[in-house]
């Protein structure tokens, strides 16, 4: 079985967020524990599994995502990686519909090679700062928002870009502060550099201390910063060591996430399901 590693939300190898992608030729998923074993073996923030669905339905492919530790409801970068593999292998082109735990997601390919994902917008709710969050994060939040059921993160606004870039969190301490993780964000110090806001994502509860570029987090970052800036079209920089850009377009209860991807490994899984 072919297995590919794709760097998502970047156009250069060894940057962005790597995801493993397996396109299954079956009409159903194997047992979840087997998928989890493969994800653990890959040891990337996400491994995506997809299989084709019968024609005429509401979706073209079924899609699931696993971290090394657990299955998740929503993942942006591994969806982008899957759409990239479908396009570059000729398995699908144009607009592809995915059936996932969080609903129907779509991906649209553009002539320049970039892809736009259509995801549900995260419902933001102001929240109080959990006990121990500021100490574990290493910075005092300005505001805190809950991002809803599918994401399960806390969106934490910090004072400035330097504060976000300089974080050195206590991951064990952060693990008790939210259902999934912490998204730290601030306005860009200099928007002329090509981005409007910065973020970093920490998800120790699901086996990922820091995620390089988190597509799902931008379904919360988009409405948060669009309300602040008064613009629906924005660009976010996730300021991890690998870094990556996500262009966001707020469309009410849907958020469009646009980025590029590049395949860096194309190999064979020498085992069966």
XYZ file of N, CA and C in Angstrom:
819
model
N 0.841 -1.184 0.000
C 0.000 0.000 0.000
C 0.882 1.242 0.000
N 0.579 2.185 -0.879
C 1.368 3.405 -0.962
C 1.079 4.299 0.243
N 2.142 4.859 0.780
C 2.018 5.820 1.879
C 2.894 7.014 1.546
N 2.343 8.180 1.705
C 3.053 9.404 1.332
C 3.111 10.343 2.524
N 4.198 11.093 2.594
C 4.310 12.160 3.588
C 4.304 13.473 2.829
N 3.387 14.338 3.208
C 3.161 15.603 2.517
C 3.344 16.748 3.503
N 4.148 17.733 3.132
C 4.259 18.958 3.920
C 3.158 19.917 3.485
N 2.286 20.276 4.419
C 1.102 21.074 4.109
C 1.249 22.510 4.601
N 0.549 23.404 3.930
C 0.586 24.842 4.170
C 1.990 25.400 3.942
N 2.602 24.909 2.872
C 3.911 25.398 2.449
C 4.123 24.971 1.001
N 5.030 25.638 0.309
C 5.410 25.205 -1.037
C 6.870 24.758 -1.085
N 7.473 24.548 0.105
C 8.872 24.133 0.190
C 8.990 22.904 1.090
N 9.753 21.896 0.670
C 9.939 20.722 1.528
C 10.561 21.097 2.874
N 10.201 20.301 3.883
C 10.769 20.413 5.236
C 10.330 21.678 5.967
N 9.255 22.284 5.501
C 8.593 23.370 6.223
C 7.110 23.010 6.293
N 6.302 23.876 6.855
C 4.883 23.549 6.998
C 4.684 22.396 7.963
N 3.568 21.677 7.781
C 3.208 20.601 8.712
C 3.135 19.280 7.965
N 3.974 18.303 8.309
C 3.941 17.018 7.610
C 2.778 16.144 8.069
N 2.149 15.495 7.106
C 1.097 14.516 7.388
C 1.343 13.286 6.525
N 1.069 12.123 7.079
C 1.087 10.901 6.287
C -0.301 10.687 5.697
N -0.338 10.192 4.461
C -1.607 9.984 3.759
C -1.631 8.571 3.185
N -2.687 7.827 3.505
C -2.927 6.515 2.919
C -4.282 6.521 2.231
N -4.293 6.286 0.918
C -5.522 6.120 0.161
C -5.846 4.638 0.101
N -6.907 4.236 0.758
C -7.281 2.834 0.843
C -8.110 2.447 -0.374
N -7.937 1.220 -0.856
C -8.728 0.766 -2.002
C -9.954 -0.027 -1.578
N -10.246 -0.040 -0.283
C -11.415 -0.743 0.237
C -12.609 0.215 0.284
N -13.794 -0.341 0.572
C -14.982 0.499 0.691
C -15.356 0.745 2.149
N -14.429 0.459 3.058
C -14.645 0.702 4.494
C -13.287 0.830 5.160
N -13.282 1.421 6.342
C -12.036 1.564 7.098
C -11.731 0.279 7.871
N -10.460 -0.073 8.026
C -10.094 -1.154 8.947
C -10.449 -0.764 10.384
N -10.213 -1.678 11.289
C -10.473 -1.396 12.697
C -9.642 -0.200 13.166
N -10.233 0.583 14.060
C -9.594 1.817 14.515
C -8.249 1.558 15.181
N -8.126 0.451 15.904
C -6.853 0.205 16.590
C -5.727 -0.043 15.592
N -6.062 -0.595 14.416
C -5.051 -0.798 13.389
C -4.624 0.538 12.780
N -5.580 1.404 12.534
C -5.257 2.740 12.035
C -4.403 3.489 13.049
N -4.720 3.316 14.323
C -3.943 3.979 15.367
C -2.512 3.461 15.398
N -2.319 2.177 15.170
C -0.969 1.622 15.139
C -0.139 2.230 14.015
N -0.755 2.396 12.850
C -0.039 3.009 11.730
C 0.321 4.455 12.061
N -0.618 5.190 12.652
C -0.350 6.580 13.013
C 0.769 6.676 14.040
N 0.784 5.775 14.986
C 1.851 5.768 15.976
C 3.188 5.465 15.314
N 3.195 4.531 14.358
C 4.424 4.189 13.646
C 4.948 5.388 12.857
N 4.046 6.144 12.223
C 4.454 7.316 11.457
C 4.946 8.423 12.384
N 4.326 8.551 13.557
C 4.750 9.497 14.589
C 4.778 10.941 14.082
N 3.822 11.284 13.232
C 3.611 12.662 12.805
C 2.396 13.206 13.545
N 2.198 14.515 13.469
C 1.069 15.073 14.213
C -0.252 14.479 13.733
N -0.366 14.150 12.427
C -1.569 13.479 11.937
C -1.208 12.495 10.824
N -1.929 11.386 10.798
C -1.947 10.480 9.662
C -3.384 10.401 9.167
N -3.567 10.622 7.863
C -4.903 10.629 7.262
C -5.145 9.326 6.511
N -6.355 8.785 6.666
C -6.792 7.591 5.952
C -8.060 7.950 5.181
N -8.099 7.592 3.896
C -9.267 7.910 3.079
C -9.608 6.733 2.187
N -10.902 6.508 1.978
C -11.321 5.511 0.996
C -12.457 6.088 0.153
N -12.565 5.652 -1.117
C -13.598 6.207 -1.999
C -14.988 5.766 -1.574
N -15.962 6.631 -1.855
C -17.362 6.338 -1.577
C -18.106 6.116 -2.893
N -19.248 5.424 -2.857
C -19.999 5.180 -4.090
C -20.448 6.488 -4.740
N -20.517 6.518 -6.068
C -20.977 7.728 -6.758
C -22.407 8.091 -6.375
N -22.714 9.393 -6.461
C -24.071 9.847 -6.240
C -24.407 10.245 -4.822
N -23.473 10.062 -3.897
C -23.730 10.432 -2.508
C -23.329 11.857 -2.216
N -23.389 12.223 -0.932
C -23.071 13.596 -0.551
C -21.578 13.845 -0.464
N -20.774 12.792 -0.532
C -19.315 12.943 -0.476
C -18.657 11.935 -1.407
N -17.408 12.245 -1.777
C -16.649 11.403 -2.700
C -15.700 10.444 -1.980
N -15.166 10.880 -0.836
C -14.214 10.092 -0.060
C -14.579 10.180 1.421
N -14.396 9.085 2.128
C -14.473 9.092 3.589
C -13.071 9.364 4.129
N -12.993 10.142 5.196
C -11.702 10.621 5.695
C -11.663 10.569 7.215
N -10.545 10.032 7.747
C -10.308 10.018 9.195
C -8.875 10.443 9.458
N -8.659 10.979 10.687
C -7.335 11.473 11.050
C -6.958 10.931 12.431
N -5.697 10.539 12.565
C -5.193 10.024 13.838
C -3.873 10.713 14.173
N -3.754 11.188 15.399
C -2.461 11.575 15.945
C -1.758 10.303 16.409
N -0.519 10.376 16.896
C 0.097 9.168 17.456
C -0.649 8.603 18.662
N -1.557 9.410 19.242
C -2.212 8.976 20.474
C -3.710 8.734 20.347
N -4.392 9.397 19.369
C -5.849 9.298 19.342
C -6.412 9.762 18.009
N -7.663 9.414 17.753
C -8.383 9.940 16.592
C -8.941 11.319 16.930
N -8.979 12.216 15.951
C -9.491 13.570 16.180
C -10.681 13.842 15.272
N -11.504 14.818 15.678
C -12.718 15.162 14.929
C -12.434 15.986 13.681
N -11.382 16.794 13.709
C -11.141 17.719 12.615
C -9.650 17.965 12.468
N -9.160 17.976 11.226
C -7.755 18.293 10.978
C -7.630 18.969 9.622
N -7.077 20.165 9.610
C -6.940 20.915 8.376
C -5.757 20.493 7.532
N -4.564 20.396 8.157
C -3.376 20.168 7.334
C -3.369 18.770 6.715
N -3.905 17.764 7.422
C -3.947 16.426 6.848
C -5.029 16.306 5.776
N -6.077 17.129 5.860
C -7.057 17.195 4.780
C -6.431 17.828 3.543
N -5.681 18.904 3.743
C -4.974 19.530 2.632
C -4.001 18.540 1.996
N -3.280 17.793 2.824
C -2.334 16.803 2.325
C -3.045 15.712 1.523
N -4.207 15.257 2.007
C -4.968 14.233 1.294
C -5.451 14.759 -0.053
N -5.983 15.972 -0.068
C -6.440 16.571 -1.326
C -5.284 16.734 -2.305
N -4.113 17.081 -1.791
C -2.924 17.220 -2.632
C -2.555 15.876 -3.264
N -2.595 14.794 -2.483
C -2.282 13.471 -3.022
C -3.314 13.060 -4.072
N -4.582 13.308 -3.806
C -5.623 12.974 -4.783
C -5.396 13.717 -6.098
N -5.025 14.996 -6.001
C -4.821 15.789 -7.212
C -3.568 15.361 -7.959
N -2.456 15.188 -7.233
C -1.187 14.918 -7.909
C -1.100 13.498 -8.463
N -1.901 12.578 -7.929
C -1.911 11.209 -8.448
C -2.990 10.994 -9.491
N -3.848 11.990 -9.703
C -4.932 11.848 -10.661
C -6.130 11.094 -10.127
N -6.143 10.777 -8.831
C -7.266 10.051 -8.251
C -8.525 10.906 -8.175
N -8.350 12.212 -8.084
C -9.478 13.145 -8.063
C -8.944 14.528 -8.379
N -9.795 15.364 -8.927
C -9.384 16.727 -9.245
C -10.542 17.681 -9.054
N -10.289 18.956 -9.296
C -11.351 19.947 -9.122
C -11.754 20.053 -7.670
N -13.044 19.865 -7.405
C -13.562 19.910 -6.041
C -13.829 18.496 -5.548
N -13.316 18.189 -4.364
C -13.484 16.874 -3.744
C -14.238 17.052 -2.440
N -15.228 16.195 -2.204
C -16.016 16.247 -0.971
C -15.599 15.094 -0.054
N -15.342 15.431 1.202
C -14.929 14.437 2.186
C -16.010 14.287 3.260
N -16.307 13.056 3.630
C -17.182 12.783 4.770
C -16.309 12.485 5.971
N -16.441 13.300 7.012
C -15.590 13.180 8.200
C -16.446 13.278 9.454
N -15.823 13.078 10.592
C -16.554 13.129 11.865
C -17.174 14.488 12.119
N -16.598 15.546 11.554
C -17.111 16.899 11.777
C -18.074 17.334 10.678
N -18.437 16.437 9.752
C -19.371 16.785 8.692
C -18.732 16.679 7.318
N -19.357 17.308 6.341
C -18.859 17.293 4.965
C -17.886 18.451 4.776
N -16.682 18.135 4.326
C -15.648 19.110 4.046
C -15.338 19.049 2.556
N -14.954 20.170 1.966
C -14.595 20.152 0.555
C -13.216 20.754 0.348
N -12.594 20.322 -0.743
C -11.307 20.872 -1.168
C -11.406 21.213 -2.642
N -10.938 22.410 -3.008
C -10.960 22.857 -4.398
C -9.539 23.174 -4.835
N -9.124 22.564 -5.945
C -7.778 22.771 -6.486
C -7.771 23.981 -7.412
N -6.668 24.744 -7.371
C -6.507 25.928 -8.214
C -5.376 25.707 -9.213
N -5.381 26.459 -10.328
C -4.352 26.262 -11.354
C -2.914 26.428 -10.847
N -2.721 27.259 -9.819
C -1.357 27.469 -9.315
C -0.894 26.360 -8.379
N -1.727 25.340 -8.189
C -1.363 24.223 -7.321
C -1.848 24.356 -5.893
N -2.319 25.524 -5.509
C -2.838 25.694 -4.152
C -4.207 25.037 -4.034
N -4.652 24.850 -2.808
C -5.922 24.195 -2.517
C -6.674 25.011 -1.486
N -7.994 25.071 -1.643
C -8.847 25.748 -0.666
C -9.763 24.741 0.000
N -9.717 24.698 1.317
C -10.582 23.835 2.112
C -11.773 24.633 2.619
N -12.936 24.000 2.630
C -14.164 24.601 3.161
C -14.501 23.847 4.445
N -14.314 24.521 5.591
C -14.496 23.929 6.906
C -15.561 24.702 7.688
N -16.174 24.078 8.689
C -17.089 24.831 9.557
C -16.322 25.840 10.414
N -16.904 27.023 10.550
C -16.316 28.049 11.409
C -16.493 27.653 12.874
N -15.450 27.806 13.648
C -15.535 27.475 15.076
C -16.395 28.502 15.805
N -17.300 28.053 16.651
C -18.101 28.986 17.458
C -17.291 29.462 18.661
N -16.942 30.724 18.690
C -16.117 31.261 19.774
C -16.981 31.741 20.928
N -16.609 31.325 22.119
C -17.315 31.746 23.325
C -16.296 32.272 24.331
N -16.467 33.521 24.821
C -15.529 34.006 25.842
C -15.474 33.059 27.034
N -14.282 32.859 27.555
C -14.083 31.919 28.660
C -13.174 32.557 29.693
N -13.298 32.091 30.907
C -12.391 32.530 31.956
C -11.053 31.816 31.797
N -10.019 32.415 32.323
C -8.687 31.829 32.227
C -8.572 30.667 33.216
N -8.314 29.449 32.730
C -8.200 28.315 33.660
C -7.053 28.517 34.649
N -7.237 27.979 35.823
C -6.181 28.046 36.828
C -4.924 27.377 36.291
N -3.818 28.053 36.396
C -2.542 27.498 35.982
C -2.170 27.728 34.537
N -3.101 28.291 33.721
C -2.806 28.471 32.302
C -1.668 29.460 32.089
N -1.730 30.609 32.735
C -0.699 31.632 32.524
C 0.682 31.109 32.914
N 0.749 30.370 34.011
C 2.037 29.834 34.461
C 2.541 28.787 33.482
N 1.651 27.859 33.056
C 2.074 26.797 32.138
C 2.451 27.357 30.775
N 1.731 28.377 30.321
C 2.022 28.970 29.014
C 3.250 29.862 29.080
N 3.429 30.520 30.204
C 4.555 31.437 30.363
C 4.227 32.839 29.908
N 2.931 33.179 29.837
C 2.498 34.519 29.440
C 1.088 34.748 29.960
N 0.756 36.000 30.212
C -0.561 36.350 30.728
C -1.528 36.603 29.581
N -2.634 35.863 29.509
C -3.599 36.066 28.427
C -4.307 37.421 28.526
N -4.560 38.029 27.371
C -5.435 39.205 27.322
C -6.891 38.776 27.284
N -7.193 37.795 26.446
C -8.529 37.212 26.357
C -8.396 35.714 26.146
N -9.465 34.984 26.495
C -9.516 33.536 26.295
C -10.880 33.197 25.707
N -10.896 32.354 24.673
C -12.148 31.916 24.054
C -12.145 30.403 23.893
N -13.305 29.794 24.151
C -13.506 28.388 23.849
C -13.859 28.267 22.370
N -13.362 27.209 21.704
C -13.551 27.071 20.260
C -14.617 26.048 19.871
N -15.349 25.494 20.822
C -16.454 24.603 20.489
C -16.070 23.139 20.483
N -17.070 22.307 20.181
C -16.939 20.866 20.378
C -15.957 20.207 19.424
N -15.980 20.564 18.142
C -15.168 19.831 17.169
C -13.674 20.094 17.345
N -13.322 21.315 17.780
C -11.901 21.622 17.949
C -11.480 21.345 19.385
N -12.175 21.932 20.336
C -11.878 21.648 21.734
C -10.665 22.356 22.286
N -10.246 23.451 21.635
C -9.090 24.218 22.098
C -9.529 25.469 22.843
N -8.576 26.074 23.521
C -8.745 27.431 24.018
C -7.918 28.360 23.133
N -8.560 29.412 22.635
C -7.875 30.440 21.859
C -7.443 31.531 22.829
N -6.140 31.721 22.949
C -5.576 32.615 23.958
C -4.883 33.775 23.258
N -5.399 34.976 23.452
C -4.787 36.171 22.871
C -3.692 36.692 23.795
N -2.516 36.945 23.221
C -1.408 37.512 23.977
C -1.139 38.949 23.538
N -0.238 39.598 24.241
C -0.045 41.038 24.064
C 0.515 41.407 22.700
N 1.441 40.599 22.183
C 2.093 40.978 20.932
C 2.755 39.758 20.288
N 3.241 39.954 19.068
C 3.867 38.876 18.317
C 5.086 38.318 19.049
N 5.864 39.174 19.643
C 7.063 38.718 20.359
C 6.701 37.753 21.482
N 5.581 38.020 22.166
C 5.154 37.136 23.253
C 4.816 35.745 22.727
N 4.154 35.676 21.565
C 3.801 34.384 20.972
C 5.063 33.636 20.549
N 5.952 34.315 19.862
C 7.175 33.670 19.371
C 8.075 33.194 20.503
N 8.049 33.883 21.636
C 8.964 33.577 22.728
C 8.464 32.539 23.714
N 7.276 31.960 23.492
C 6.714 31.006 24.441
C 7.572 29.744 24.558
N 7.775 29.312 25.794
C 8.415 28.022 26.083
C 7.545 27.306 27.126
N 6.431 26.723 26.705
C 5.423 26.251 27.661
C 5.867 25.045 28.478
N 5.191 24.897 29.601
C 5.236 23.667 30.388
C 4.119 22.780 29.839
N 4.462 21.815 28.997
C 3.444 21.041 28.293
C 2.604 20.196 29.244
N 3.217 19.660 30.267
C 2.447 18.880 31.244
C 1.399 19.761 31.917
N 1.771 20.997 32.206
C 0.815 21.924 32.811
C -0.299 22.311 31.853
N 0.031 22.486 30.567
C -0.988 22.860 29.582
C -2.012 21.756 29.365
N -1.597 20.513 29.545
C -2.472 19.381 29.232
C -3.754 19.388 30.059
N -3.743 20.037 31.189
C -4.929 20.056 32.046
C -5.805 21.289 31.826
N -5.458 22.130 30.862
C -6.135 23.421 30.720
C -7.242 23.445 29.672
N -7.335 22.417 28.801
C -8.368 22.419 27.774
C -8.674 21.000 27.352
N -9.735 20.833 26.540
C -10.109 19.499 26.068
C -9.099 18.958 25.064
N -8.545 19.831 24.193
C -7.562 19.363 23.218
C -6.249 20.126 23.346
N -6.282 21.453 23.203
C -5.030 22.188 23.208
C -5.217 23.679 23.394
N -4.107 24.386 23.211
C -4.049 25.838 23.384
C -3.556 26.462 22.088
N -4.295 27.442 21.582
C -3.874 28.231 20.429
C -3.508 29.613 20.954
N -2.244 29.960 20.906
C -1.786 31.281 21.338
C -1.662 32.173 20.111
N -2.137 33.412 20.213
C -2.160 34.277 19.035
C -1.983 35.738 19.420
N -1.547 36.528 18.448
C -1.409 37.979 18.603
C -1.408 38.597 17.216
N -1.702 39.895 17.169
C -1.644 40.613 15.895
C -0.197 40.686 15.411
N -0.027 40.708 14.096
C 1.307 40.818 13.517
C 1.935 42.155 13.881
N 3.209 42.123 14.195
C 3.924 43.359 14.508
C 4.037 44.254 13.278
N 4.257 43.647 12.099
C 4.438 44.394 10.855
C 3.694 43.674 9.737
N 2.429 44.052 9.459
C 1.646 43.359 8.429
C 2.260 43.420 7.039
N 3.193 44.327 6.791
C 3.828 44.397 5.474
C 4.684 43.157 5.189
N 4.941 42.331 6.215
C 5.690 41.090 6.018
C 4.855 39.991 5.374
N 3.566 40.250 5.167
C 2.740 39.291 4.441
C 1.782 38.490 5.281
N 1.615 38.804 6.555
C 0.643 38.121 7.399
C 0.036 39.123 8.372
N -1.208 38.825 8.787
C -1.974 39.735 9.643
C -1.897 39.378 11.122
N -1.697 38.104 11.405
C -1.624 37.653 12.799
C -0.702 36.437 12.871
N -0.217 36.170 14.062
C 0.622 34.998 14.296
C -0.073 34.081 15.287
N 0.321 32.829 15.263
C -0.208 31.872 16.235
C 0.804 30.761 16.455
N 0.604 30.045 17.544
C 1.286 28.776 17.799
C 0.272 27.852 18.452
N 0.408 26.534 18.197
C -0.558 25.580 18.715
C 0.105 24.487 19.528
N -0.412 24.257 20.739
C 0.153 23.276 21.667
C -0.936 22.268 22.039
N -0.667 20.958 21.801
C -1.700 19.940 21.971
C -1.169 18.704 22.701
N -0.619 18.877 23.896
C -0.040 17.733 24.605
C -1.060 16.664 24.983
N -2.328 17.027 25.084
C -3.346 16.024 25.458
C -3.531 14.960 24.380
N -3.196 15.299 23.127
C -3.356 14.327 22.039
C -2.000 13.906 21.478
N -0.946 14.074 22.260
C 0.354 13.571 21.889
C 1.190 14.482 21.021
N 0.814 15.764 20.925
C 1.555 16.718 20.088
C 1.897 17.929 20.946
N 3.144 18.043 21.373
C 3.510 19.185 22.202
C 3.297 20.490 21.440
N 3.885 20.603 20.247
C 3.635 21.768 19.405
C 3.405 21.311 17.978
N 2.284 21.751 17.404
C 1.944 21.404 16.025
C 2.511 22.482 15.098
N 3.196 22.090 14.011
C 3.837 23.104 13.168
C 2.865 24.104 12.530
N 1.791 23.600 11.887
C 0.783 24.484 11.275
C -0.566 23.789 11.412
N -1.488 24.402 12.144
C -2.747 23.758 12.507
C -3.897 24.371 11.723
N -4.344 23.663 10.672
C -5.428 24.190 9.853
C -6.705 24.403 10.636
N -7.088 23.421 11.467
C -8.345 23.537 12.211
C -8.351 24.741 13.140
N -7.193 25.094 13.693
C -7.123 26.255 14.584
C -7.510 27.534 13.850
N -7.272 27.563 12.545
C -7.574 28.776 11.788
C -9.066 28.954 11.533
N -9.874 27.921 11.793
C -11.319 28.120 11.749
C -11.798 28.907 12.963
N -10.960 29.007 13.986
C -11.223 29.872 15.140
C -10.475 31.194 15.017
N -9.247 31.137 14.507
C -8.462 32.364 14.334
C -9.106 33.294 13.314
N -9.703 32.739 12.265
C -10.319 33.572 11.230
C -11.443 34.454 11.783
N -12.450 33.901 12.470
C -13.495 34.788 13.002
C -12.985 35.727 14.086
N -12.015 35.266 14.886
C -11.483 36.117 15.942
C -10.829 37.365 15.354
N -9.915 37.171 14.391
C -9.190 38.314 13.846
C -9.992 39.080 12.804
N -10.910 38.431 12.117
C -11.771 39.171 11.194
C -12.628 40.178 11.946
N -13.100 39.805 13.133
C -13.868 40.746 13.947
C -13.001 41.904 14.416
N -11.740 41.651 14.724
C -10.839 42.706 15.181
C -10.450 43.655 14.041
N -10.162 43.082 12.864
C -9.643 43.882 11.755
C -10.733 44.411 10.827
N -11.947 43.854 10.934
C -13.021 44.278 10.052
C -12.846 43.815 8.617
N -12.135 42.701 8.421
C -11.904 42.147 7.085
C -12.111 40.637 7.116
N -12.713 40.104 6.067
C -12.955 38.669 6.003
C -11.787 37.898 5.407
N -10.906 38.577 4.658
C -9.780 37.923 3.996
C -8.500 38.260 4.764
N -7.865 37.236 5.348
C -6.679 37.451 6.161
C -5.643 36.364 5.871
N -4.421 36.598 6.333
C -3.368 35.589 6.256
C -2.754 35.417 7.633
N -2.696 34.183 8.079
C -2.094 33.876 9.375
C -0.772 33.151 9.208
N 0.191 33.499 10.045
C 1.471 32.800 10.101
C 1.511 31.986 11.382
N 1.665 30.667 11.266
C 1.896 29.859 12.462
C 3.401 29.809 12.684
N 3.835 30.424 13.766
C 5.249 30.733 13.973
C 5.971 29.619 14.729
N 5.822 28.390 14.256
C 6.576 27.267 14.804
C 7.962 27.243 14.178
N 8.772 26.268 14.564
C 10.103 26.149 13.982
C 10.040 25.873 12.483
N 9.008 25.123 12.028
C 8.850 24.829 10.606
C 8.089 25.933 9.883
N 7.132 26.544 10.534
C 6.388 27.699 10.045
C 5.520 27.369 8.831
N 4.464 28.153 8.657
C 3.588 27.989 7.502
C 2.540 29.075 7.465
N 2.033 29.357 6.253
C 1.025 30.398 6.038
C -0.311 29.765 5.703
N -1.376 30.326 6.284
C -2.737 29.911 5.984
C -3.535 31.155 5.609
N -4.062 31.171 4.396
C -4.932 32.273 3.972
C -6.360 31.905 4.359
N -7.027 32.782 5.081
C -8.372 32.493 5.579
C -9.384 33.451 4.968
N -10.563 32.913 4.670
C -11.693 33.709 4.177
C -12.909 33.321 4.992
N -13.431 34.261 5.755
C -14.587 33.994 6.606
C -15.859 34.114 5.779
N -16.683 33.066 5.811
C -17.953 33.027 5.082
C -19.077 32.626 6.033
N -19.279 33.417 7.075
C -20.322 33.112 8.042
C -19.989 31.861 8.823
N -20.837 30.838 8.673
C -20.607 29.611 9.442
C -19.614 28.665 8.759
N -18.987 29.121 7.661
C -17.926 28.360 7.001
C -16.679 29.228 6.899
N -15.529 28.577 6.980
C -14.241 29.255 6.831
C -13.443 28.558 5.742
N -12.938 29.344 4.797
C -12.103 28.808 3.730
C -10.643 28.946 4.133
N -9.904 27.847 3.996
C -8.479 27.800 4.329
C -7.709 27.467 3.058
N -6.818 28.349 2.642
C -6.088 28.142 1.395
C -4.598 28.021 1.673
N -3.980 27.026 1.048
C -2.544 26.832 1.194
C -2.025 25.888 0.138
N -0.731 25.701 0.139
C -0.072 24.801 -0.792
C 0.449 23.582 -0.045
N 0.918 22.601 -0.804
C 1.475 21.377 -0.201
C 2.493 20.773 -1.155
N 3.406 19.988 -0.598
C 4.435 19.328 -1.406
C 4.688 17.934 -0.844
N 4.727 16.934 -1.711
C 5.026 15.566 -1.295
C 6.529 15.401 -1.125
N 6.946 14.883 0.035
C 8.374 14.716 0.303
C 8.789 13.255 0.402
N 7.848 12.359 0.668
C 8.143 10.926 0.734
C 7.019 10.172 0.026
N 7.373 9.228 -0.826
C 6.405 8.370 -1.490
C 6.935 6.946 -1.376
N 6.309 6.168 -0.503
C 6.838 4.839 -0.221
C 5.760 3.783 -0.159
N 6.079 2.653 0.443
C 5.175 1.513 0.508
C 5.089 1.014 1.940
N 3.869 0.797 2.379
C 3.613 0.231 3.703
C 3.662 -1.291 3.582
N 4.663 -1.897 4.179
C 4.904 -3.337 4.006
C 4.171 -4.140 5.078
N 2.881 -3.921 5.160
C 2.045 -4.687 6.070
C 0.637 -4.636 5.527
N -0.252 -5.421 6.082
C -1.624 -5.439 5.630
C -2.544 -5.047 6.782
N -3.752 -4.679 6.417
C -4.761 -4.349 7.420
C -5.613 -5.567 7.736
